[in-house]
């Protein structure tokens, strides 16, 4: 396991940190929660990709990070080298400065090695047809 990812998941208020590639494979995961499903990983990558497209079309360039406030907490997405995405689930936005500091170290430690983590069979169709509850 990546030491920087492990230290990120150990921050107070962070439930889980995971790294995915653009095909929805879980490359590394740390934290107390169950590893995210393939559907969640695909949605994380698609969310960051859509935000990048919006940025490019509006003249702002690629999206570097997305912070989402949800009823049950915060999800932080960060684009990493080699078309990878970091997904961090945390309790509240209060921990964001510490997460951003830890992510600077994490981005430097990413290598080309791919070590998929065992996860349930992907349910890509549910990710592609996901609709907001509102």
mmCIF file of C-alpha atoms in Angstrom:
data_model
loop_
_atom_site.group_PDB
_atom_site.id
_atom_site.type_symbol
_atom_site.label_atom_id
_atom_site.label_comp_id
_atom_site.label_asym_id
_atom_site.label_seq_id
_atom_site.Cartn_x
_atom_site.Cartn_y
_atom_site.Cartn_z
ATOM 1 C CA UNK A 1 0.000 0.000 0.000
ATOM 2 C CA UNK A 2 1.161 3.494 -0.802
ATOM 3 C CA UNK A 3 2.441 5.132 2.406
ATOM 4 C CA UNK A 4 1.150 8.592 1.399
ATOM 5 C CA UNK A 5 -2.323 7.126 0.777
ATOM 6 C CA UNK A 6 -2.224 5.393 4.142
ATOM 7 C CA UNK A 7 -1.246 8.634 5.914
ATOM 8 C CA UNK A 8 -4.023 10.480 4.061
ATOM 9 C CA UNK A 9 -6.630 7.984 5.267
ATOM 10 C CA UNK A 10 -5.298 8.360 8.828
ATOM 11 C CA UNK A 11 -6.188 12.076 8.950
ATOM 12 C CA UNK A 12 -8.966 12.833 11.471
ATOM 13 C CA UNK A 13 -12.311 12.936 9.654
ATOM 14 C CA UNK A 14 -11.152 10.946 6.604
ATOM 15 C CA UNK A 15 -13.061 7.694 6.110
ATOM 16 C CA UNK A 16 -11.310 6.392 3.025
ATOM 17 C CA UNK A 17 -8.878 7.246 0.256
ATOM 18 C CA UNK A 18 -8.726 5.329 -3.011
ATOM 19 C CA UNK A 19 -6.957 5.598 -6.360
ATOM 20 C CA UNK A 20 -8.631 4.501 -9.584
ATOM 21 C CA UNK A 21 -7.618 4.476 -13.218
ATOM 22 C CA UNK A 22 -9.757 5.577 -16.153
ATOM 23 C CA UNK A 23 -11.169 2.054 -16.627
ATOM 24 C CA UNK A 24 -12.645 1.922 -13.124
ATOM 25 C CA UNK A 25 -10.036 -0.379 -11.587
ATOM 26 C CA UNK A 26 -9.211 0.140 -7.938
ATOM 27 C CA UNK A 27 -5.434 0.557 -7.835
ATOM 28 C CA UNK A 28 -4.997 1.244 -4.132
ATOM 29 C CA UNK A 29 -7.229 1.870 -1.156
ATOM 30 C CA UNK A 30 -6.753 2.805 2.503
ATOM 31 C CA UNK A 31 -9.153 3.457 5.341
ATOM 32 C CA UNK A 32 -11.723 1.747 7.509
ATOM 33 C CA UNK A 33 -14.600 1.596 4.998
ATOM 34 C CA UNK A 34 -15.200 -1.138 2.438
ATOM 35 C CA UNK A 35 -13.375 -0.484 -0.851
ATOM 36 C CA UNK A 36 -15.483 1.500 -3.322
ATOM 37 C CA UNK A 37 -17.315 -0.473 -5.999
ATOM 38 C CA UNK A 38 -16.412 -0.251 -9.665
ATOM 39 C CA UNK A 39 -19.564 1.813 -10.245
ATOM 40 C CA UNK A 40 -18.376 4.430 -7.742
ATOM 41 C CA UNK A 41 -14.901 4.479 -9.285
ATOM 42 C CA UNK A 42 -16.308 4.958 -12.793
ATOM 43 C CA UNK A 43 -18.529 7.781 -11.543
ATOM 44 C CA UNK A 44 -15.573 9.457 -9.806
ATOM 45 C CA UNK A 45 -13.533 9.424 -13.005
ATOM 46 C CA UNK A 46 -16.521 10.551 -15.091
ATOM 47 C CA UNK A 47 -17.217 13.425 -12.668
ATOM 48 C CA UNK A 48 -13.659 14.730 -12.914
ATOM 49 C CA UNK A 49 -13.674 14.240 -16.707
ATOM 50 C CA UNK A 50 -16.959 16.150 -17.079
ATOM 51 C CA UNK A 51 -15.616 18.977 -14.916
ATOM 52 C CA UNK A 52 -12.512 19.105 -17.123
ATOM 53 C CA UNK A 53 -14.658 19.297 -20.245
ATOM 54 C CA UNK A 54 -16.612 22.182 -18.729
ATOM 55 C CA UNK A 55 -13.349 23.934 -17.893
ATOM 56 C CA UNK A 56 -11.920 23.445 -21.376
ATOM 57 C CA UNK A 57 -15.085 24.670 -23.094
ATOM 58 C CA UNK A 58 -15.271 27.722 -20.860
ATOM 59 C CA UNK A 59 -11.592 28.542 -21.390
ATOM 60 C CA UNK A 60 -10.445 27.641 -17.865
ATOM 61 C CA UNK A 61 -8.582 24.444 -18.760
ATOM 62 C CA UNK A 62 -8.627 21.003 -17.174
ATOM 63 C CA UNK A 63 -10.188 20.473 -13.770
ATOM 64 C CA UNK A 64 -7.602 19.765 -11.095
ATOM 65 C CA UNK A 65 -9.907 18.937 -8.180
ATOM 66 C CA UNK A 66 -13.577 18.668 -7.247
ATOM 67 C CA UNK A 67 -15.008 19.008 -3.736
ATOM 68 C CA UNK A 68 -18.584 17.742 -3.371
ATOM 69 C CA UNK A 69 -20.763 18.416 -0.323
ATOM 70 C CA UNK A 70 -23.269 15.619 0.306
ATOM 71 C CA UNK A 71 -25.843 14.927 3.021
ATOM 72 C CA UNK A 72 -23.540 12.375 4.615
ATOM 73 C CA UNK A 73 -20.169 14.048 4.168
ATOM 74 C CA UNK A 74 -17.709 15.305 1.580
ATOM 75 C CA UNK A 75 -16.131 13.638 -1.449
ATOM 76 C CA UNK A 76 -12.874 15.044 -2.767
ATOM 77 C CA UNK A 77 -11.627 14.118 -6.252
ATOM 78 C CA UNK A 78 -8.140 14.942 -7.478
ATOM 79 C CA UNK A 79 -6.697 14.291 -10.921
ATOM 80 C CA UNK A 80 -3.394 12.426 -10.698
ATOM 81 C CA UNK A 81 -0.724 11.673 -13.317
ATOM 82 C CA UNK A 82 -1.366 8.822 -15.768
ATOM 83 C CA UNK A 83 -5.150 9.469 -15.940
ATOM 84 C CA UNK A 84 -5.708 8.341 -12.376
ATOM 85 C CA UNK A 85 -8.132 9.821 -9.863
ATOM 86 C CA UNK A 86 -7.858 10.077 -6.108
ATOM 87 C CA UNK A 87 -11.184 9.738 -4.300
ATOM 88 C CA UNK A 88 -11.309 10.770 -0.632
ATOM 89 C CA UNK A 89 -14.426 10.333 1.490
ATOM 90 C CA UNK A 90 -14.444 12.496 4.595
ATOM 91 C CA UNK A 91 -16.750 13.648 7.346
ATOM 92 C CA UNK A 92 -16.700 17.389 6.598
ATOM 93 C CA UNK A 93 -14.921 20.079 4.615
ATOM 94 C CA UNK A 94 -12.979 21.099 7.741
ATOM 95 C CA UNK A 95 -10.305 18.541 6.874
ATOM 96 C CA UNK A 96 -9.744 19.897 3.326
ATOM 97 C CA UNK A 97 -6.551 21.903 4.098
ATOM 98 C CA UNK A 98 -4.926 18.790 5.587
ATOM 99 C CA UNK A 99 -6.106 16.659 2.648
ATOM 100 C CA UNK A 100 -4.667 19.114 0.133
ATOM 101 C CA UNK A 101 -1.319 19.097 1.949
ATOM 102 C CA UNK A 102 -1.208 15.291 2.016
ATOM 103 C CA UNK A 103 -2.210 15.145 -1.662
ATOM 104 C CA UNK A 104 0.861 17.127 -2.704
ATOM 105 C CA UNK A 105 3.029 14.354 -1.258
ATOM 106 C CA UNK A 106 0.791 11.670 -2.766
ATOM 107 C CA UNK A 107 1.003 13.029 -6.318
ATOM 108 C CA UNK A 108 4.803 12.849 -6.111
ATOM 109 C CA UNK A 109 4.718 9.226 -4.962
ATOM 110 C CA UNK A 110 2.491 7.863 -7.770
ATOM 111 C CA UNK A 111 4.380 5.472 -10.006
ATOM 112 C CA UNK A 112 3.459 3.543 -13.118
ATOM 113 C CA UNK A 113 2.957 0.309 -11.187
ATOM 114 C CA UNK A 114 -0.555 -1.057 -11.279
ATOM 115 C CA UNK A 115 -1.667 -3.270 -8.419
ATOM 116 C CA UNK A 116 -5.424 -3.802 -8.688
ATOM 117 C CA UNK A 117 -7.155 -4.388 -5.366
ATOM 118 C CA UNK A 118 -9.751 -7.162 -5.153
ATOM 119 C CA UNK A 119 -13.228 -5.675 -5.423
ATOM 120 C CA UNK A 120 -16.712 -6.884 -6.330
ATOM 121 C CA UNK A 121 -17.489 -7.497 -9.986
ATOM 122 C CA UNK A 122 -18.081 -4.197 -11.756
ATOM 123 C CA UNK A 123 -21.638 -3.059 -12.322
ATOM 124 C CA UNK A 124 -20.865 -0.496 -14.986
ATOM 125 C CA UNK A 125 -24.475 -0.286 -16.177
ATOM 126 C CA UNK A 126 -25.607 1.108 -12.822
ATOM 127 C CA UNK A 127 -22.859 3.724 -12.970
ATOM 128 C CA UNK A 128 -23.822 4.773 -16.481
ATOM 129 C CA UNK A 129 -27.503 5.054 -15.614
ATOM 130 C CA UNK A 130 -27.080 6.691 -12.205
ATOM 131 C CA UNK A 131 -29.505 9.508 -11.581
ATOM 132 C CA UNK A 132 -29.467 12.049 -8.770
ATOM 133 C CA UNK A 133 -32.026 11.491 -6.023
ATOM 134 C CA UNK A 134 -33.462 14.975 -6.437
#
